[in-house]
Amino acid sequence: MSKNRQVRLTQSQIMQTIDNKVESQLMGNRNSLLILGPPGFGKSALVETDYPEWKEGRGSRALGMDECTVGVFNICLANNDSCDFVIPVPDLVKGELKMLSNGEILGLSEAQSKYDIVIVFLDEATSASEDTLVSIQPVIQSWSLRGKKKAGNTVYIMAGNRPEDMSGARHLPASMMDRCTTLELAPDTFRWLEWAKAKGIDARLVGAVAWANQNGENILYQQPKEKGEVIPSPRSYERLSDSLKMESAGYGVMDDEVVDVMGSGDLGDETWIKIKGFFRMNSELPYISQIIDAPMAAPLPGSIDPVNGPSGQYIVATGMAKWIQNKKEKEEHIETRIMDQFIRYFRRMTPEIAIHGVKLCVEMDPGAFELSKEFGSFRNEHNDVTLYTGHSFSYMGAGKK
């Protein structure tokens, strides 16, 4: 499951990808879909909720329908073993043991007969036992189980986490992977933000993720470094949001220590510290777009509550540098006008933090400041200042004295 297969698709593009595999199977092509991605990113919701709603009004060309009903039947492979799919039944007349196939996995149950399209959703496939994978492989390979064929309107979609997510997932057998189109979804903060706003996730959490993201920092999801590590994920943000909403639901205000325990327990210490800082000073933290559009009017930490000044300004300066770094890594051109606006905003900070912030930004992309008149003036104003690196400001590597 290589990293270069990860893709960032819009919701519409994901629906089109799923639909291509569904229609292809309905036409008789044995081409199942395997969706891989980090835990908590809504893989199951894509198949169980989003796609059926998207599909029903569009119909099915393979079935010749302008509209269709879609039923999704979730079979969590991590919670099943091989006997759940092939049931041993003794034949007392012949004195032998017969193996009866589970009708649901073949789309043959009474509940499934009510739908035009039946999706058998094999969830948590990469966390299934070897015996379970062996028992369902004939379904993916030949669309049959113990000689019994699947229903013609039944299609298969699998989903699971990746081994690198340290969630107990494993690589699927090559013989099974070879019969699936693999869609490995990369974490997509923009798509989550849209979902979170519609879902009603706590506005402070949504704001913190959005603010960090526009600075080039991903606090929505982090790759675990070791097993058992608490890391942020969309699911953990939803869990914390539910806890925070208890206050507004009339359950009383929680002590700060209680909120800290829940925040660290859901998101991990490192991420929760950042989130908590945003909670404390969110009204004074600017978005990069605000700095670019109106640097003299953009919010400035410390302007409302002086206590937030030093730490808040440092957070903003670091975020501005990360924004420049992100642009450079993507090989996107940064207009000189934007760098001028950055310098104008830095001038509003305390001198020490302003100098440190400018230095951070220049180190990210010296070339972006070469034609900035504001930077030239700022550099001349602080020419005699010695930075913590031991270098004079005039040797910051951008422009000439």
mmCIF file of C-alpha atoms in Angstrom:
data_model
loop_
_atom_site.group_PDB
_atom_site.id
_atom_site.type_symbol
_atom_site.label_atom_id
_atom_site.label_comp_id
_atom_site.label_asym_id
_atom_site.label_seq_id
_atom_site.Cartn_x
_atom_site.Cartn_y
_atom_site.Cartn_z
ATOM 1 C CA MET A 1 0.000 0.000 0.000
ATOM 2 C CA SER A 2 2.400 2.591 -1.251
ATOM 3 C CA LYS A 3 2.182 6.233 -0.382
ATOM 4 C CA ASN A 4 2.179 7.384 -3.979
ATOM 5 C CA ARG A 5 -1.255 5.836 -4.480
ATOM 6 C CA GLN A 6 -2.858 8.241 -2.021
ATOM 7 C CA VAL A 7 -5.124 10.767 -3.704
ATOM 8 C CA ARG A 8 -7.062 13.852 -2.709
ATOM 9 C CA LEU A 9 -10.417 13.871 -4.453
ATOM 10 C CA THR A 10 -13.451 16.062 -4.072
ATOM 11 C CA GLN A 11 -16.619 14.484 -2.730
ATOM 12 C CA SER A 12 -18.047 14.432 -6.261
ATOM 13 C CA GLN A 13 -14.954 12.679 -7.620
ATOM 14 C CA ILE A 14 -15.115 10.055 -4.876
ATOM 15 C CA MET A 15 -18.761 9.391 -5.715
ATOM 16 C CA GLN A 16 -17.862 9.024 -9.396
ATOM 17 C CA THR A 17 -15.096 6.548 -8.531
ATOM 18 C CA ILE A 18 -17.403 4.408 -6.395
ATOM 19 C CA ASP A 19 -20.126 4.579 -9.044
ATOM 20 C CA ASN A 20 -17.752 3.440 -11.780
ATOM 21 C CA LYS A 21 -16.976 0.270 -9.829
ATOM 22 C CA VAL A 22 -20.630 -0.323 -8.910
ATOM 23 C CA GLU A 23 -21.836 0.035 -12.509
ATOM 24 C CA SER A 24 -18.955 -2.088 -13.778
ATOM 25 C CA GLN A 25 -19.902 -4.932 -11.436
ATOM 26 C CA LEU A 26 -23.559 -4.641 -12.394
ATOM 27 C CA MET A 27 -22.455 -5.105 -16.014
ATOM 28 C CA GLY A 28 -20.787 -8.385 -15.032
ATOM 29 C CA ASN A 29 -17.191 -7.263 -14.547
ATOM 30 C CA ARG A 30 -15.499 -8.725 -11.502
ATOM 31 C CA ASN A 31 -13.909 -5.510 -10.375
ATOM 32 C CA SER A 32 -14.451 -4.830 -6.691
ATOM 33 C CA LEU A 33 -13.383 -1.639 -4.942
ATOM 34 C CA LEU A 34 -11.090 -1.473 -1.907
ATOM 35 C CA ILE A 35 -11.056 1.854 -0.019
ATOM 36 C CA LEU A 36 -8.068 2.367 2.254
ATOM 37 C CA GLY A 37 -7.264 5.232 4.589
ATOM 38 C CA PRO A 38 -6.542 6.304 8.162
ATOM 39 C CA PRO A 39 -9.069 5.449 10.870
ATOM 40 C CA GLY A 40 -11.879 7.880 11.526
ATOM 41 C CA PHE A 41 -11.919 9.535 8.101
ATOM 42 C CA GLY A 42 -15.410 8.466 7.111
ATOM 43 C CA LYS A 43 -14.654 5.566 4.778
ATOM 44 C CA SER A 44 -17.723 3.721 6.016
ATOM 45 C CA ALA A 45 -19.915 6.822 5.753
ATOM 46 C CA LEU A 46 -18.905 7.266 2.115
ATOM 47 C CA VAL A 47 -20.291 3.841 1.262
ATOM 48 C CA GLU A 48 -23.187 3.537 3.707
ATOM 49 C CA THR A 49 -24.631 7.060 3.562
ATOM 50 C CA ASP A 50 -23.081 9.387 0.982
ATOM 51 C CA TYR A 51 -23.075 7.105 -2.049
ATOM 52 C CA PRO A 52 -26.649 5.736 -1.714
ATOM 53 C CA GLU A 53 -27.995 9.301 -1.418
ATOM 54 C CA TRP A 54 -25.916 10.359 -4.431
ATOM 55 C CA LYS A 55 -26.849 7.296 -6.511
ATOM 56 C CA GLU A 56 -30.590 6.939 -6.025
ATOM 57 C CA GLY A 57 -31.573 10.036 -8.003
ATOM 58 C CA ARG A 58 -29.148 9.233 -10.803
ATOM 59 C CA GLY A 59 -30.315 5.736 -11.595
ATOM 60 C CA SER A 60 -28.283 2.948 -13.136
ATOM 61 C CA ARG A 61 -27.311 2.680 -16.767
ATOM 62 C CA ALA A 62 -26.326 -0.965 -16.317
ATOM 63 C CA LEU A 63 -29.820 -1.788 -15.015
ATOM 64 C CA GLY A 64 -31.612 0.609 -17.377
ATOM 65 C CA MET A 65 -33.128 2.646 -14.541
ATOM 66 C CA ASP A 66 -33.541 6.413 -14.274
ATOM 67 C CA GLU A 67 -33.937 6.071 -10.523
ATOM 68 C CA CYS A 68 -32.984 3.228 -8.224
ATOM 69 C CA THR A 69 -32.978 2.148 -4.616
ATOM 70 C CA VAL A 70 -29.674 1.229 -3.004
ATOM 71 C CA GLY A 71 -29.318 -0.999 0.038
ATOM 72 C CA VAL A 72 -25.988 -1.244 1.858
ATOM 73 C CA PHE A 73 -25.375 -4.257 4.075
ATOM 74 C CA ASN A 74 -22.339 -3.882 6.321
ATOM 75 C CA ILE A 75 -20.444 -7.028 7.171
ATOM 76 C CA CYS A 76 -17.620 -6.121 9.544
ATOM 77 C CA LEU A 77 -14.969 -8.703 8.778
ATOM 78 C CA ALA A 78 -13.000 -7.880 11.927
ATOM 79 C CA ASN A 79 -15.961 -9.127 13.999
ATOM 80 C CA ASN A 80 -16.598 -12.301 12.031
ATOM 81 C CA ASP A 81 -14.862 -15.593 11.512
ATOM 82 C CA SER A 82 -15.027 -18.104 8.703
ATOM 83 C CA CYS A 83 -18.034 -19.995 10.100
ATOM 84 C CA ASP A 84 -20.156 -16.837 9.813
ATOM 85 C CA PHE A 85 -20.022 -17.160 6.017
ATOM 86 C CA VAL A 86 -20.023 -20.934 5.553
ATOM 87 C CA ILE A 87 -22.283 -22.749 8.003
ATOM 88 C CA PRO A 88 -21.702 -26.489 8.692
ATOM 89 C CA VAL A 89 -24.991 -28.470 8.735
ATOM 90 C CA PRO A 90 -25.103 -32.273 9.202
ATOM 91 C CA ASP A 91 -26.998 -34.359 6.626
ATOM 92 C CA LEU A 92 -28.363 -37.186 8.770
ATOM 93 C CA VAL A 93 -29.596 -39.168 5.754
ATOM 94 C CA LYS A 94 -26.267 -39.250 3.902
ATOM 95 C CA GLY A 95 -24.224 -39.135 7.075
ATOM 96 C CA GLU A 96 -22.095 -36.224 5.965
ATOM 97 C CA LEU A 97 -21.490 -32.594 6.843
ATOM 98 C CA LYS A 98 -22.797 -30.016 4.353
ATOM 99 C CA MET A 99 -21.581 -26.442 4.177
ATOM 100 C CA LEU A 100 -24.383 -23.903 3.616
ATOM 101 C CA SER A 101 -23.490 -20.422 2.362
ATOM 102 C CA ASN A 102 -24.542 -17.309 4.233
ATOM 103 C CA GLY A 103 -27.147 -15.738 1.943
ATOM 104 C CA GLU A 104 -26.447 -12.135 3.007
ATOM 105 C CA ILE A 105 -22.894 -12.100 1.672
ATOM 106 C CA LEU A 106 -24.284 -13.199 -1.699
ATOM 107 C CA GLY A 107 -27.133 -10.695 -1.722
ATOM 108 C CA LEU A 108 -29.734 -13.445 -1.414
ATOM 109 C CA SER A 109 -31.425 -12.565 1.874
ATOM 110 C CA GLU A 110 -35.064 -11.466 2.061
ATOM 111 C CA ALA A 111 -34.063 -8.015 3.336
ATOM 112 C CA GLN A 112 -31.784 -7.489 0.327
ATOM 113 C CA SER A 113 -34.492 -8.424 -2.180
ATOM 114 C CA LYS A 114 -36.219 -5.069 -1.572
ATOM 115 C CA TYR A 115 -33.494 -3.050 -3.301
ATOM 116 C CA ASP A 116 -32.592 -2.474 -6.950
ATOM 117 C CA ILE A 117 -28.873 -2.394 -6.094
ATOM 118 C CA VAL A 118 -27.387 -4.278 -3.170
ATOM 119 C CA ILE A 119 -23.970 -3.277 -1.884
ATOM 120 C CA VAL A 120 -22.328 -5.856 0.321
ATOM 121 C CA PHE A 121 -19.898 -3.698 2.236
ATOM 122 C CA LEU A 122 -17.017 -5.737 3.641
ATOM 123 C CA ASP A 123 -15.769 -3.293 6.255
ATOM 124 C CA GLU A 124 -12.558 -3.570 8.286
ATOM 125 C CA ALA A 125 -11.240 -6.014 5.692
ATOM 126 C CA THR A 126 -7.601 -5.345 6.550
ATOM 127 C CA SER A 127 -8.270 -6.232 10.203
ATOM 128 C CA ALA A 128 -9.865 -9.602 9.434
ATOM 129 C CA SER A 129 -8.272 -12.885 10.448
ATOM 130 C CA GLU A 130 -6.526 -15.022 7.855
ATOM 131 C CA ASP A 131 -9.279 -17.649 8.107
ATOM 132 C CA THR A 132 -11.962 -15.043 7.430
ATOM 133 C CA LEU A 133 -10.107 -13.699 4.401
ATOM 134 C CA VAL A 134 -9.682 -17.221 3.036
ATOM 135 C CA SER A 135 -13.410 -17.911 3.464
ATOM 136 C CA ILE A 136 -14.545 -14.785 1.597
ATOM 137 C CA GLN A 137 -11.933 -14.851 -1.160
ATOM 138 C CA PRO A 138 -14.159 -16.967 -3.438
ATOM 139 C CA VAL A 139 -16.785 -14.240 -3.183
ATOM 140 C CA ILE A 140 -14.368 -11.628 -4.526
ATOM 141 C CA GLN A 141 -12.718 -14.014 -6.945
ATOM 142 C CA SER A 142 -15.660 -15.865 -8.494
ATOM 143 C CA TRP A 143 -18.748 -14.186 -7.008
ATOM 144 C CA SER A 144 -19.792 -17.456 -5.434
ATOM 145 C CA LEU A 145 -19.572 -19.378 -2.193
ATOM 146 C CA ARG A 146 -19.747 -23.153 -1.991
ATOM 147 C CA GLY A 147 -21.256 -23.361 -5.466
ATOM 148 C CA LYS A 148 -23.939 -20.755 -4.838
ATOM 149 C CA LYS A 149 -23.769 -17.624 -7.031
ATOM 150 C CA LYS A 150 -24.403 -14.105 -5.835
ATOM 151 C CA ALA A 151 -27.499 -12.174 -6.898
ATOM 152 C CA GLY A 152 -27.101 -10.285 -10.176
ATOM 153 C CA ASN A 153 -27.784 -6.897 -8.592
ATOM 154 C CA THR A 154 -25.195 -7.376 -5.835
ATOM 155 C CA VAL A 155 -21.838 -5.615 -5.829
ATOM 156 C CA TYR A 156 -18.883 -5.660 -3.439
ATOM 157 C CA ILE A 157 -16.969 -2.830 -1.795
ATOM 158 C CA MET A 158 -14.301 -3.373 0.826
ATOM 159 C CA ALA A 159 -12.697 -0.864 3.187
ATOM 160 C CA GLY A 160 -10.026 -0.855 5.839
ATOM 161 C CA ASN A 161 -7.172 0.909 7.535
ATOM 162 C CA ARG A 162 -3.547 0.667 6.484
ATOM 163 C CA PRO A 163 -0.763 -1.210 8.325
ATOM 164 C CA GLU A 164 1.106 2.060 8.875
ATOM 165 C CA ASP A 165 -1.878 3.392 10.849
ATOM 166 C CA MET A 166 -0.916 1.003 13.662
ATOM 167 C CA SER A 167 -4.542 0.032 14.187
ATOM 168 C CA GLY A 168 -4.024 -3.708 13.841
ATOM 169 C CA ALA A 169 -4.491 -3.706 10.063
ATOM 170 C CA ARG A 170 -2.536 -5.973 7.758
ATOM 171 C CA HIS A 171 -1.805 -6.195 4.053
ATOM 172 C CA LEU A 172 -4.459 -8.153 2.178
ATOM 173 C CA PRO A 173 -3.297 -11.223 0.248
ATOM 174 C CA ALA A 174 -1.914 -10.392 -3.193
ATOM 175 C CA SER A 175 -4.472 -12.725 -4.776
ATOM 176 C CA MET A 176 -7.272 -10.580 -3.301
ATOM 177 C CA MET A 177 -5.621 -7.224 -4.020
ATOM 178 C CA ASP A 178 -5.198 -8.292 -7.632
ATOM 179 C CA ARG A 179 -8.987 -8.469 -8.006
ATOM 180 C CA CYS A 180 -9.702 -5.026 -6.568
ATOM 181 C CA THR A 181 -9.239 -1.445 -7.607
ATOM 182 C CA THR A 182 -7.568 0.216 -4.632
ATOM 183 C CA LEU A 183 -8.533 3.748 -3.702
ATOM 184 C CA GLU A 184 -6.230 5.003 -0.952
ATOM 185 C CA LEU A 185 -7.648 8.259 0.318
ATOM 186 C CA ALA A 186 -5.299 10.828 1.812
ATOM 187 C CA PRO A 187 -6.463 12.915 4.794
ATOM 188 C CA ASP A 188 -8.390 15.879 3.389
ATOM 189 C CA THR A 189 -8.857 18.718 5.848
ATOM 190 C CA PHE A 190 -10.987 20.824 3.499
ATOM 191 C CA ARG A 191 -13.468 18.004 2.980
ATOM 192 C CA TRP A 192 -13.603 17.389 6.739
ATOM 193 C CA LEU A 193 -14.214 21.079 7.469
ATOM 194 C CA GLU A 194 -17.225 21.066 5.143
ATOM 195 C CA TRP A 195 -18.538 17.935 6.813
ATOM 196 C CA ALA A 196 -17.844 19.231 10.337
ATOM 197 C CA LYS A 197 -19.739 22.469 9.775
ATOM 198 C CA ALA A 198 -22.736 20.589 8.377
ATOM 199 C CA LYS A 199 -22.552 18.043 11.210
ATOM 200 C CA GLY A 200 -22.449 20.742 13.893
ATOM 201 C CA ILE A 201 -19.029 19.885 15.310
ATOM 202 C CA ASP A 202 -18.052 22.338 18.073
ATOM 203 C CA ALA A 203 -17.239 25.624 16.316
ATOM 204 C CA ARG A 204 -14.087 26.135 18.379
ATOM 205 C CA LEU A 205 -12.668 22.800 17.226
ATOM 206 C CA VAL A 206 -13.576 23.533 13.603
ATOM 207 C CA GLY A 207 -11.990 26.967 13.888
ATOM 208 C CA ALA A 208 -8.767 25.567 15.356
ATOM 209 C CA VAL A 209 -8.396 22.977 12.584
ATOM 210 C CA ALA A 210 -9.153 25.597 9.914
ATOM 211 C CA TRP A 211 -6.729 28.109 11.396
ATOM 212 C CA ALA A 212 -3.894 25.576 11.617
ATOM 213 C CA ASN A 213 -4.613 24.295 8.112
ATOM 214 C CA GLN A 214 -4.371 27.712 6.469
ATOM 215 C CA ASN A 215 -0.954 28.025 8.109
ATOM 216 C CA GLY A 216 0.135 24.749 6.552
ATOM 217 C CA GLU A 217 -0.181 22.669 9.733
ATOM 218 C CA ASN A 218 -2.305 19.547 9.881
ATOM 219 C CA ILE A 219 -3.750 18.959 13.348
ATOM 220 C CA LEU A 220 -6.684 16.920 12.052
ATOM 221 C CA TYR A 221 -4.690 13.725 11.726
ATOM 222 C CA GLN A 222 -1.182 12.628 12.591
ATOM 223 C CA GLN A 223 0.541 9.383 11.730
ATOM 224 C CA PRO A 224 1.092 7.386 14.927
ATOM 225 C CA LYS A 225 4.731 6.852 15.890
ATOM 226 C CA GLU A 226 4.053 3.846 18.081
ATOM 227 C CA LYS A 227 1.207 1.527 18.973
ATOM 228 C CA GLY A 228 -1.169 2.814 21.612
ATOM 229 C CA GLU A 229 -0.319 6.460 20.979
ATOM 230 C CA VAL A 230 -3.263 8.868 21.257
ATOM 231 C CA ILE A 231 -3.478 10.813 17.995
ATOM 232 C CA PRO A 232 -6.034 13.235 16.562
ATOM 233 C CA SER A 233 -8.439 11.957 13.925
ATOM 234 C CA PRO A 234 -11.824 13.078 12.595
ATOM 235 C CA ARG A 235 -13.486 10.533 14.850
ATOM 236 C CA SER A 236 -11.672 11.799 17.951
ATOM 237 C CA TYR A 237 -12.660 15.403 17.131
ATOM 238 C CA GLU A 238 -16.285 14.299 16.870
ATOM 239 C CA ARG A 239 -15.966 12.489 20.194
ATOM 240 C CA LEU A 240 -14.527 15.568 21.915
ATOM 241 C CA SER A 241 -17.163 17.783 20.315
ATOM 242 C CA ASP A 242 -19.908 15.589 21.775
ATOM 243 C CA SER A 243 -18.349 15.976 25.227
ATOM 244 C CA LEU A 244 -18.019 19.755 24.931
ATOM 245 C CA LYS A 245 -21.633 20.071 23.808
ATOM 246 C CA MET A 246 -22.788 18.588 27.093
ATOM 247 C CA GLU A 247 -22.280 22.019 28.679
ATOM 248 C CA SER A 248 -24.713 23.745 26.316
ATOM 249 C CA ALA A 249 -27.147 20.844 26.750
ATOM 250 C CA GLY A 250 -27.684 21.869 30.356
ATOM 251 C CA TYR A 251 -25.286 19.504 32.110
ATOM 252 C CA GLY A 252 -23.337 22.350 33.712
ATOM 253 C CA VAL A 253 -19.940 23.909 33.119
ATOM 254 C CA MET A 254 -17.059 21.439 33.336
ATOM 255 C CA ASP A 255 -13.950 22.213 35.347
ATOM 256 C CA ASP A 256 -10.918 23.124 33.232
ATOM 257 C CA GLU A 257 -9.105 20.057 34.563
ATOM 258 C CA VAL A 258 -11.913 17.801 33.299
ATOM 259 C CA VAL A 259 -11.817 19.401 29.864
ATOM 260 C CA ASP A 260 -8.026 18.939 29.814
ATOM 261 C CA VAL A 261 -8.354 15.238 30.571
ATOM 262 C CA MET A 262 -10.897 14.733 27.795
ATOM 263 C CA GLY A 263 -8.969 16.890 25.301
ATOM 264 C CA SER A 264 -5.707 15.025 25.860
ATOM 265 C CA GLY A 265 -7.501 11.694 25.929
ATOM 266 C CA ASP A 266 -9.155 12.302 22.560
ATOM 267 C CA LEU A 267 -6.496 14.266 20.661
ATOM 268 C CA GLY A 268 -3.210 13.602 22.460
ATOM 269 C CA ASP A 269 -1.247 16.062 24.599
ATOM 270 C CA GLU A 270 0.577 17.862 21.786
ATOM 271 C CA THR A 271 -2.501 18.616 19.697
ATOM 272 C CA TRP A 272 -4.662 19.477 22.701
ATOM 273 C CA ILE A 273 -2.161 22.110 23.866
ATOM 274 C CA LYS A 274 -2.481 23.802 20.469
ATOM 275 C CA ILE A 275 -6.263 23.535 20.499
ATOM 276 C CA LYS A 276 -6.464 24.922 24.028
ATOM 277 C CA GLY A 277 -4.317 27.881 22.999
ATOM 278 C CA PHE A 278 -6.686 28.587 20.137
ATOM 279 C CA PHE A 279 -9.662 28.423 22.515
ATOM 280 C CA ARG A 280 -8.028 31.014 24.753
ATOM 281 C CA MET A 281 -7.171 33.558 22.067
ATOM 282 C CA ASN A 282 -9.222 32.685 18.974
ATOM 283 C CA SER A 283 -10.707 36.204 18.752
ATOM 284 C CA GLU A 284 -7.180 37.615 18.412
ATOM 285 C CA LEU A 285 -5.720 35.124 15.932
ATOM 286 C CA PRO A 286 -5.791 36.272 12.299
ATOM 287 C CA TYR A 287 -6.171 34.158 9.207
ATOM 288 C CA ILE A 288 -3.436 34.536 6.609
ATOM 289 C CA SER A 289 -6.037 35.912 4.221
ATOM 290 C CA GLN A 290 -6.779 38.721 6.687
ATOM 291 C CA ILE A 291 -3.098 39.634 6.898
ATOM 292 C CA ILE A 292 -2.775 39.656 3.104
ATOM 293 C CA ASP A 293 -5.938 41.707 2.563
ATOM 294 C CA ALA A 294 -5.551 44.259 5.398
ATOM 295 C CA PRO A 295 -2.455 43.847 7.576
ATOM 296 C CA MET A 296 -3.177 46.969 9.628
ATOM 297 C CA ALA A 297 -6.717 45.837 10.448
ATOM 298 C CA ALA A 298 -6.111 42.082 10.904
ATOM 299 C CA PRO A 299 -6.503 40.777 14.491
ATOM 300 C CA LEU A 300 -3.302 40.986 16.563
ATOM 301 C CA PRO A 301 -2.751 38.859 19.689
ATOM 302 C CA GLY A 302 -2.450 41.097 22.729
ATOM 303 C CA SER A 303 -4.618 43.873 21.345
ATOM 304 C CA ILE A 304 -7.607 42.691 23.401
ATOM 305 C CA ASP A 305 -5.943 40.773 26.202
ATOM 306 C CA PRO A 306 -2.287 41.762 26.791
ATOM 307 C CA VAL A 307 -1.658 38.365 28.378
ATOM 308 C CA ASN A 308 -2.061 36.760 24.944
ATOM 309 C CA GLY A 309 0.448 39.089 23.283
ATOM 310 C CA PRO A 310 3.825 37.291 23.392
ATOM 311 C CA SER A 311 2.604 33.703 22.979
ATOM 312 C CA GLY A 312 -0.101 34.642 20.489
ATOM 313 C CA GLN A 313 2.209 36.743 18.322
ATOM 314 C CA TYR A 314 4.774 33.967 18.302
ATOM 315 C CA ILE A 315 2.093 31.491 17.147
ATOM 316 C CA VAL A 316 1.069 33.846 14.333
ATOM 317 C CA ALA A 317 4.679 34.488 13.261
ATOM 318 C CA THR A 318 5.360 30.751 13.151
ATOM 319 C CA GLY A 319 2.170 30.207 11.161
ATOM 320 C CA MET A 320 3.168 32.851 8.614
ATOM 321 C CA ALA A 321 6.525 31.132 8.129
ATOM 322 C CA LYS A 322 4.822 27.750 7.691
ATOM 323 C CA TRP A 323 2.498 29.299 5.099
ATOM 324 C CA ILE A 324 5.516 30.468 3.078
ATOM 325 C CA GLN A 325 7.185 27.067 3.462
ATOM 326 C CA ASN A 326 4.042 25.321 2.244
ATOM 327 C CA LYS A 327 3.880 27.552 -0.834
ATOM 328 C CA LYS A 328 7.534 26.903 -1.657
ATOM 329 C CA GLU A 329 7.167 23.140 -1.278
ATOM 330 C CA LYS A 330 4.265 23.269 -3.738
ATOM 331 C CA GLU A 331 6.377 25.452 -6.042
ATOM 332 C CA GLU A 332 3.740 28.167 -5.979
ATOM 333 C CA HIS A 333 4.821 31.722 -6.743
ATOM 334 C CA ILE A 334 4.402 34.256 -3.916
ATOM 335 C CA GLU A 335 3.750 37.818 -5.028
ATOM 336 C CA THR A 336 6.016 40.557 -3.676
ATOM 337 C CA ARG A 337 2.856 42.385 -2.629
ATOM 338 C CA ILE A 338 2.097 39.593 -0.158
ATOM 339 C CA MET A 339 5.540 39.834 1.405
ATOM 340 C CA ASP A 340 5.058 43.586 1.774
ATOM 341 C CA GLN A 341 1.805 42.914 3.608
ATOM 342 C CA PHE A 342 3.523 40.398 5.874
ATOM 343 C CA ILE A 343 6.168 42.965 6.854
ATOM 344 C CA ARG A 344 3.485 45.589 7.538
ATOM 345 C CA TYR A 345 1.780 43.151 9.900
ATOM 346 C CA PHE A 346 5.073 42.242 11.601
ATOM 347 C CA ARG A 347 5.654 45.947 12.337
ATOM 348 C CA ARG A 348 2.619 45.834 14.642
ATOM 349 C CA MET A 349 4.177 43.125 16.807
ATOM 350 C CA THR A 350 6.605 43.644 19.643
ATOM 351 C CA PRO A 351 10.075 44.289 18.125
ATOM 352 C CA GLU A 352 11.653 41.073 19.396
ATOM 353 C CA ILE A 353 8.927 38.839 18.004
ATOM 354 C CA ALA A 354 8.719 40.858 14.776
ATOM 355 C CA ILE A 355 12.450 40.385 14.115
ATOM 356 C CA HIS A 356 12.221 36.686 14.944
ATOM 357 C CA GLY A 357 9.139 36.272 12.744
ATOM 358 C CA VAL A 358 10.681 38.034 9.758
ATOM 359 C CA LYS A 359 13.802 35.911 10.069
ATOM 360 C CA LEU A 360 11.710 32.724 10.125
ATOM 361 C CA CYS A 361 9.825 33.796 7.013
ATOM 362 C CA VAL A 362 12.959 34.762 5.097
ATOM 363 C CA GLU A 363 14.615 31.459 5.936
ATOM 364 C CA MET A 364 11.635 29.645 4.417
ATOM 365 C CA ASP A 365 12.041 31.388 1.046
ATOM 366 C CA PRO A 366 14.719 34.111 0.758
ATOM 367 C CA GLY A 367 13.873 34.775 -2.875
ATOM 368 C CA ALA A 368 10.336 35.807 -2.040
ATOM 369 C CA PHE A 369 11.645 38.890 -0.220
ATOM 370 C CA GLU A 370 14.237 40.069 -2.745
ATOM 371 C CA LEU A 371 11.991 42.697 -4.343
ATOM 372 C CA SER A 372 10.042 43.666 -1.234
ATOM 373 C CA LYS A 373 10.520 47.356 -0.431
ATOM 374 C CA GLU A 374 8.917 46.872 2.962
ATOM 375 C CA PHE A 375 11.441 44.189 3.792
ATOM 376 C CA GLY A 376 14.316 46.427 2.671
ATOM 377 C CA SER A 377 13.118 49.200 4.965
ATOM 378 C CA PHE A 378 12.572 46.793 7.857
ATOM 379 C CA ARG A 379 16.042 45.347 7.400
ATOM 380 C CA ASN A 380 17.657 48.780 7.431
ATOM 381 C CA GLU A 381 15.731 49.784 10.551
ATOM 382 C CA HIS A 382 17.061 46.757 12.431
ATOM 383 C CA ASN A 383 20.480 46.526 10.825
ATOM 384 C CA ASP A 384 22.338 46.647 14.138
ATOM 385 C CA VAL A 385 20.221 44.014 15.852
ATOM 386 C CA THR A 386 22.018 40.757 16.588
ATOM 387 C CA LEU A 387 19.746 37.760 16.376
ATOM 388 C CA TYR A 388 19.993 34.655 18.512
ATOM 389 C CA THR A 389 21.814 32.904 15.661
ATOM 390 C CA GLY A 390 24.692 35.315 16.070
ATOM 391 C CA HIS A 391 24.249 36.889 12.638
ATOM 392 C CA SER A 392 23.576 40.531 11.899
ATOM 393 C CA PHE A 393 20.163 41.230 10.429
ATOM 394 C CA SER A 394 21.869 42.491 7.276
ATOM 395 C CA TYR A 395 23.044 38.937 6.560
ATOM 396 C CA MET A 396 19.619 37.288 6.544
ATOM 397 C CA GLY A 397 20.132 36.162 2.957
ATOM 398 C CA ALA A 398 17.544 38.249 1.150
ATOM 399 C CA GLY A 399 18.286 41.388 -0.841
ATOM 400 C CA LYS A 400 21.256 43.680 -0.488
ATOM 401 C CA LYS A 401 22.013 46.312 2.037
#
